[in-house]
Amino acid sequence: MPSSRPFAKWIEENQDKLVDRLAESVAIPSVSGDASYRPEVHRMGGWLADTLTGLGVSVKSVPLGKQNLDGQEIDLPPVLLGEYGSDPKKKTILVYGHYDVQPALKSDGWNTEPFSLSEDKETGRFYGRGSSDDKGPILGWLNVIEAHTKTNTEMPVNLKMVFEGMEESGSDGLEELVVAESKKFLSNVDAVCISDNYWLGTTSPCITYGLRGLAYFQVSISGPGADLHSGVFGGMVHEPMTDLFAVFSKLVTPSGEILVPGIADKVAPLTAEEKARYEVIDITVADFESAAGGKVTLSDDKATTLMGRMRYPSLSIHGVEGAFSAAGAKTVIPASVRGKFSIRLVPDLTPQDVNELVTKYLNDEFAKLGSKNTFKVEMLSGGMPWVASIDHWNYKAGTKATETVYSKTPDFTREGGSIPITLTFADALGKSVMLLPMGRGDDGAHSINEKLDRSNFIQGSILLGEYLTEVANFAE
Amino acid sequence: MPSSRPFAKWIEENQDKLVDRLAESVAIPSVSGDASYRPEVHRMGGWLADTLTGLGVSVKSVPLGKQNLDGQEIDLPPVLLGEYGSDPKKKTILVYGHYDVQPALKSDGWNTEPFSLSEDKETGRFYGRGSSDDKGPILGWLNVIEAHTKTNTEMPVNLKMVFEGMEESGSDGLEELVVAESKKFLSNVDAVCISDNYWLGTTSPCITYGLRGLAYFQVSISGPGADLHSGVFGGMVHEPMTDLFAVFSKLVTPSGEILVPGIADKVAPLTAEEKARYEVIDITVADFESAAGGKVTLSDDKATTLMGRMRYPSLSIHGVEGAFSAAGAKTVIPASVRGKFSIRLVPDLTPQDVNELVTKYLNDEFAKLGSKNTFKVEMLSGGMPWVASIDHWNYKAGTKATETVYSKTPDFTREGGSIPITLTFADALGKSVMLLPMGRGDDGAHSINEKLDRSNFIQGSILLGEYLTEVANFAE
Ligand SMILES: [Zn+2]
Ligand SMILES: [Zn+2]
Ligand SMILES: [Zn+2]
Ligand SMILES: [Zn+2]
């Protein structure tokens, strides 16, 4: 049964006012990836700081210096550090969100103006850029604070807030700030809650406790001094593209099995309890086919499909740089090509391990070819996987809150991709981090027609309040 | 010993005047591939027609209609049909050349103005766009006519000429014209001589009697409805790139062996006589390494290397369309990719044969993968290989002429690429076609600093005259 607490009732009854605030925030086109929009990102930061201050939050706006974008040197948007309550008897929860958004133009194919929140009364959906990613969730926290104030309910925890304006553009400067503040502003944080992802599907709430890491590789093969004509040189020289195809065909089978020796051995074994967790997740293989836009899943079994995404490594070949890549027919022998692939990591695979295994294996495979070309393997970037314990009180609180608001146990999910800030908080603070989403899997965060369902905004705000309330109950 | 005929002596003695004419022609920037230069191509056609007429050649300028280039509808340059002599007792030789050139800008890296012929006195080289490709050779024929006239020597053959202005841009309309004229203007041609290629190296003259054909393939693999994020979908779906690498790794080994069954069987067997022809060619493997810009030849044996280029098929993978091809690291699963490769053909491989063999083989290989993606093989273009008999009197005349002028037997070479007009003449006229180059292998026809050596222009002109003289001796 839904929450009957006074703050929840206030949110239900005042929802139109809360939606107006969401509309106000969506109306500021705070696109961080385009220099010409940068003043709007700063305006959004100012609007958010003022709104927080108006609710009694003490806010510090931390400048992050300058960046070079589109050939201009411009100011990075500030990080807002908010503090609400400092009762030493209460737990302190750090919440994170970002007030910048993805680019959006009506002409991209939006049905409505992207920077004007518009409601479809029939479906109860609010369309607008940032509605779900991530202005709705940020305002969820504000709704909880306001509801407690208006109903004279004491906040169950102390809140610390980190709201950044560069998430969609690489979170420039954030990691350094978090590390620097970990022994200062963030030193007394007991747990972290991030609301910046989505339900897996459209009907069941979830809590996310894991993310895959990444090891991104570039393999460079070169030989001739310049691109050659295949009429003149075909049949005379070792061709880098032939070598690349020979080597990359040894990376992964068409059914997804990674062929690099040693990788499978390092994957933490699957427990029965863990397997059961995937079997109950409310999703079907057909849902994934529909998300992929084709009947191309590797397995017809739901749990296997879910684990392929969430708890096993995967290897994808992304492309080739330096070869012919346009339409048509060009008879070139590319002189120097760079093949790109990446491996998604899960415990206990570290980028360092994988780099060693991949480099040795590919060098050995190349040596077998007997080619006179030169060969180089590099790891361009590496990020650790992350998995949290769902037995921590932070997760117990999130679970209980979800059961209260949605009358069902949340799906416990892991994301296949990475959300770097999660790892930053987990590493810098050494505390439990939980991802507690507000929106649904079909919100279209980075697509046209991004939306947030009214029920997700309202019940999602109540969920955040319930979570804070349960923290006070579960915390040890 | 060099030619002592009067026409040859006249060419030697009047070479500065002939060089002036070459300079005049190079000064007209007849770039066919750029709409803004099109008036210059027409001007060049006019200049050539006037010059021919001045030498007593009767010239017909045939318009070829319009084309669309760079968004403009413009007139195609005319083909000049020239006729010099019509004595029924003499053989009639058709000569071909093109008066258009590749683009060239000083800023591309030229040491001199590309459209101003400039001589390096020390090396005796004339630098300028079109000097070697193909204005020098065209003027070679004119030099021969003028020298005969000035020395009151009777021309040993009747000449027919086809000079086009679109060779560097696909020879639009030429094939249709040749076919149409094959029973009219070109009906009494006895043999064809094309001077539009190069010596293999820089020291020995050659005669070219073969060209490889081409079968160009595109393999399309698609599955997902749109590009996917490898974090979200990696490990869940069949990836088109994985399938492409698996299939293309079955095309050719890194040592150049084509793996498509049936192709090797159709290659005409090598005779001892033919092999000997490669062994005496004046070139070294080091020359090829230097041409390729790297020590990457498949073989360290000269004849094997030459045959790899000239008389065996080869398979080159050119690139992938639809995948990530830029610098950097993008974590995309491309939804739909098109891999491109081509096979160079030699007798008795036809594009039709190869298309059947490749299509069946690749479909079989794809079926083995067990992928749910869709797969399509297409041959985008096909061109037949061409090999002429060097026992024909046309070649005997060319050989004898070369021996006279250069005091050595020419290298008999085949080109690895295609020169489509060769096939057009061979097929439409059913006569012997010979490629008799004027310039050297380092002329840089399509590069910066294109050049023609003074000795190649002068001795090359004499070579063409000697050839015509020998035709009268050898022709049956
Ligand atoms: Zn976000
Ligand atoms: Zn986002
Ligand atoms: Zn040419
Ligand atoms: Zn050319």
mmCIF file with all atom_site columns, N, CA and C in Angstrom, chain B residues 52 112 160 184 201 230 244 246 285 351 379 397 446 453 476:
data_model
loop_
_atom_site.group_PDB
_atom_site.id
_atom_site.type_symbol
_atom_site.label_atom_id
_atom_site.label_alt_id
_atom_site.label_comp_id
_atom_site.label_asym_id
_atom_site.label_entity_id
_atom_site.label_seq_id
_atom_site.pdbx_PDB_ins_code
_atom_site.Cartn_x
_atom_site.Cartn_y
_atom_site.Cartn_z
_atom_site.occupancy
_atom_site.B_iso_or_equiv
_atom_site.pdbx_formal_charge
_atom_site.auth_seq_id
_atom_site.auth_comp_id
_atom_site.auth_asym_id
_atom_site.auth_atom_id
_atom_site.pdbx_PDB_model_num
ATOM 1  N N  . LEU B 1 52  ? 46.449 19.735  -84.493 1.00 0.00 ? 52  LEU B N  1
ATOM 2  C CA . LEU B 1 52  ? 46.358 18.594  -85.419 1.00 0.00 ? 52  LEU B CA 1
ATOM 3  C C  . LEU B 1 52  ? 46.052 19.062  -86.835 1.00 0.00 ? 52  LEU B C  1
ATOM 4  N N  . THR B 1 112 ? 57.133 23.389  -58.126 1.00 0.00 ? 112 THR B N  1
ATOM 5  C CA . THR B 1 112 ? 57.013 24.394  -59.194 1.00 0.00 ? 112 THR B CA 1
ATOM 6  C C  . THR B 1 112 ? 55.533 24.580  -59.484 1.00 0.00 ? 112 THR B C  1
ATOM 7  N N  . LYS B 1 160 ? 44.637 6.641   -87.387 1.00 0.00 ? 160 LYS B N  1
ATOM 8  C CA . LYS B 1 160 ? 43.362 7.146   -86.850 1.00 0.00 ? 160 LYS B CA 1
ATOM 9  C C  . LYS B 1 160 ? 43.628 7.488   -85.397 1.00 0.00 ? 160 LYS B C  1
ATOM 10 N N  . LYS B 1 184 ? 32.106 2.187   -88.367 1.00 0.00 ? 184 LYS B N  1
ATOM 11 C CA . LYS B 1 184 ? 32.179 3.361   -89.243 1.00 0.00 ? 184 LYS B CA 1
ATOM 12 C C  . LYS B 1 184 ? 33.614 3.897   -89.274 1.00 0.00 ? 184 LYS B C  1
ATOM 13 N N  . GLY B 1 201 ? 60.036 0.352   -64.094 1.00 0.00 ? 201 GLY B N  1
ATOM 14 C CA . GLY B 1 201 ? 61.019 1.054   -63.276 1.00 0.00 ? 201 GLY B CA 1
ATOM 15 C C  . GLY B 1 201 ? 61.457 2.332   -63.958 1.00 0.00 ? 201 GLY B C  1
ATOM 16 N N  . SER B 1 230 ? 27.354 -0.375  -26.416 1.00 0.00 ? 230 SER B N  1
ATOM 17 C CA . SER B 1 230 ? 27.935 -1.678  -26.070 1.00 0.00 ? 230 SER B CA 1
ATOM 18 C C  . SER B 1 230 ? 27.823 -1.974  -24.575 1.00 0.00 ? 230 SER B C  1
ATOM 19 N N  . LEU B 1 244 ? 31.034 -9.958  -39.326 1.00 0.00 ? 244 LEU B N  1
ATOM 20 C CA . LEU B 1 244 ? 31.836 -9.505  -40.476 1.00 0.00 ? 244 LEU B CA 1
ATOM 21 C C  . LEU B 1 244 ? 33.293 -9.948  -40.329 1.00 0.00 ? 244 LEU B C  1
ATOM 22 N N  . ALA B 1 246 ? 34.394 -12.459 -38.583 1.00 0.00 ? 246 ALA B N  1
ATOM 23 C CA . ALA B 1 246 ? 34.466 -13.917 -38.714 1.00 0.00 ? 246 ALA B CA 1
ATOM 24 C C  . ALA B 1 246 ? 34.459 -14.306 -40.189 1.00 0.00 ? 246 ALA B C  1
ATOM 25 N N  . VAL B 1 285 ? 63.228 -6.602  -56.032 1.00 0.00 ? 285 VAL B N  1
ATOM 26 C CA . VAL B 1 285 ? 62.277 -6.560  -54.921 1.00 0.00 ? 285 VAL B CA 1
ATOM 27 C C  . VAL B 1 285 ? 62.468 -5.269  -54.134 1.00 0.00 ? 285 VAL B C  1
ATOM 28 N N  . PRO B 1 351 ? 34.310 -12.036 -64.010 1.00 0.00 ? 351 PRO B N  1
ATOM 29 C CA . PRO B 1 351 ? 33.561 -11.504 -62.866 1.00 0.00 ? 351 PRO B CA 1
ATOM 30 C C  . PRO B 1 351 ? 32.353 -12.393 -62.538 1.00 0.00 ? 351 PRO B C  1
ATOM 31 N N  . MET B 1 379 ? 27.997 -8.104  -55.801 1.00 0.00 ? 379 MET B N  1
ATOM 32 C CA . MET B 1 379 ? 29.147 -7.657  -56.583 1.00 0.00 ? 379 MET B CA 1
ATOM 33 C C  . MET B 1 379 ? 28.796 -6.262  -57.104 1.00 0.00 ? 379 MET B C  1
ATOM 34 N N  . ALA B 1 397 ? 56.304 -5.283  -83.945 1.00 0.00 ? 397 ALA B N  1
ATOM 35 C CA . ALA B 1 397 ? 56.714 -3.938  -84.364 1.00 0.00 ? 397 ALA B CA 1
ATOM 36 C C  . ALA B 1 397 ? 57.146 -3.095  -83.168 1.00 0.00 ? 397 ALA B C  1
ATOM 37 N N  . HIS B 1 446 ? 49.814 10.711  -61.014 1.00 0.00 ? 446 HIS B N  1
ATOM 38 C CA . HIS B 1 446 ? 48.686 11.259  -60.259 1.00 0.00 ? 446 HIS B CA 1
ATOM 39 C C  . HIS B 1 446 ? 49.144 11.911  -58.961 1.00 0.00 ? 446 HIS B C  1
ATOM 40 N N  . ASP B 1 453 ? 60.887 12.900  -68.320 1.00 0.00 ? 453 ASP B N  1
ATOM 41 C CA . ASP B 1 453 ? 62.293 13.145  -68.659 1.00 0.00 ? 453 ASP B CA 1
ATOM 42 C C  . ASP B 1 453 ? 62.410 13.600  -70.112 1.00 0.00 ? 453 ASP B C  1
ATOM 43 N N  . GLU B 1 476 ? 51.214 -8.475  -91.440 1.00 0.00 ? 476 GLU B N  1
ATOM 44 C CA . GLU B 1 476 ? 50.943 -9.561  -92.392 1.00 0.00 ? 476 GLU B CA 1
ATOM 45 C C  . GLU B 1 476 ? 49.688 -9.222  -93.195 1.00 0.00 ? 476 GLU B C  1
#
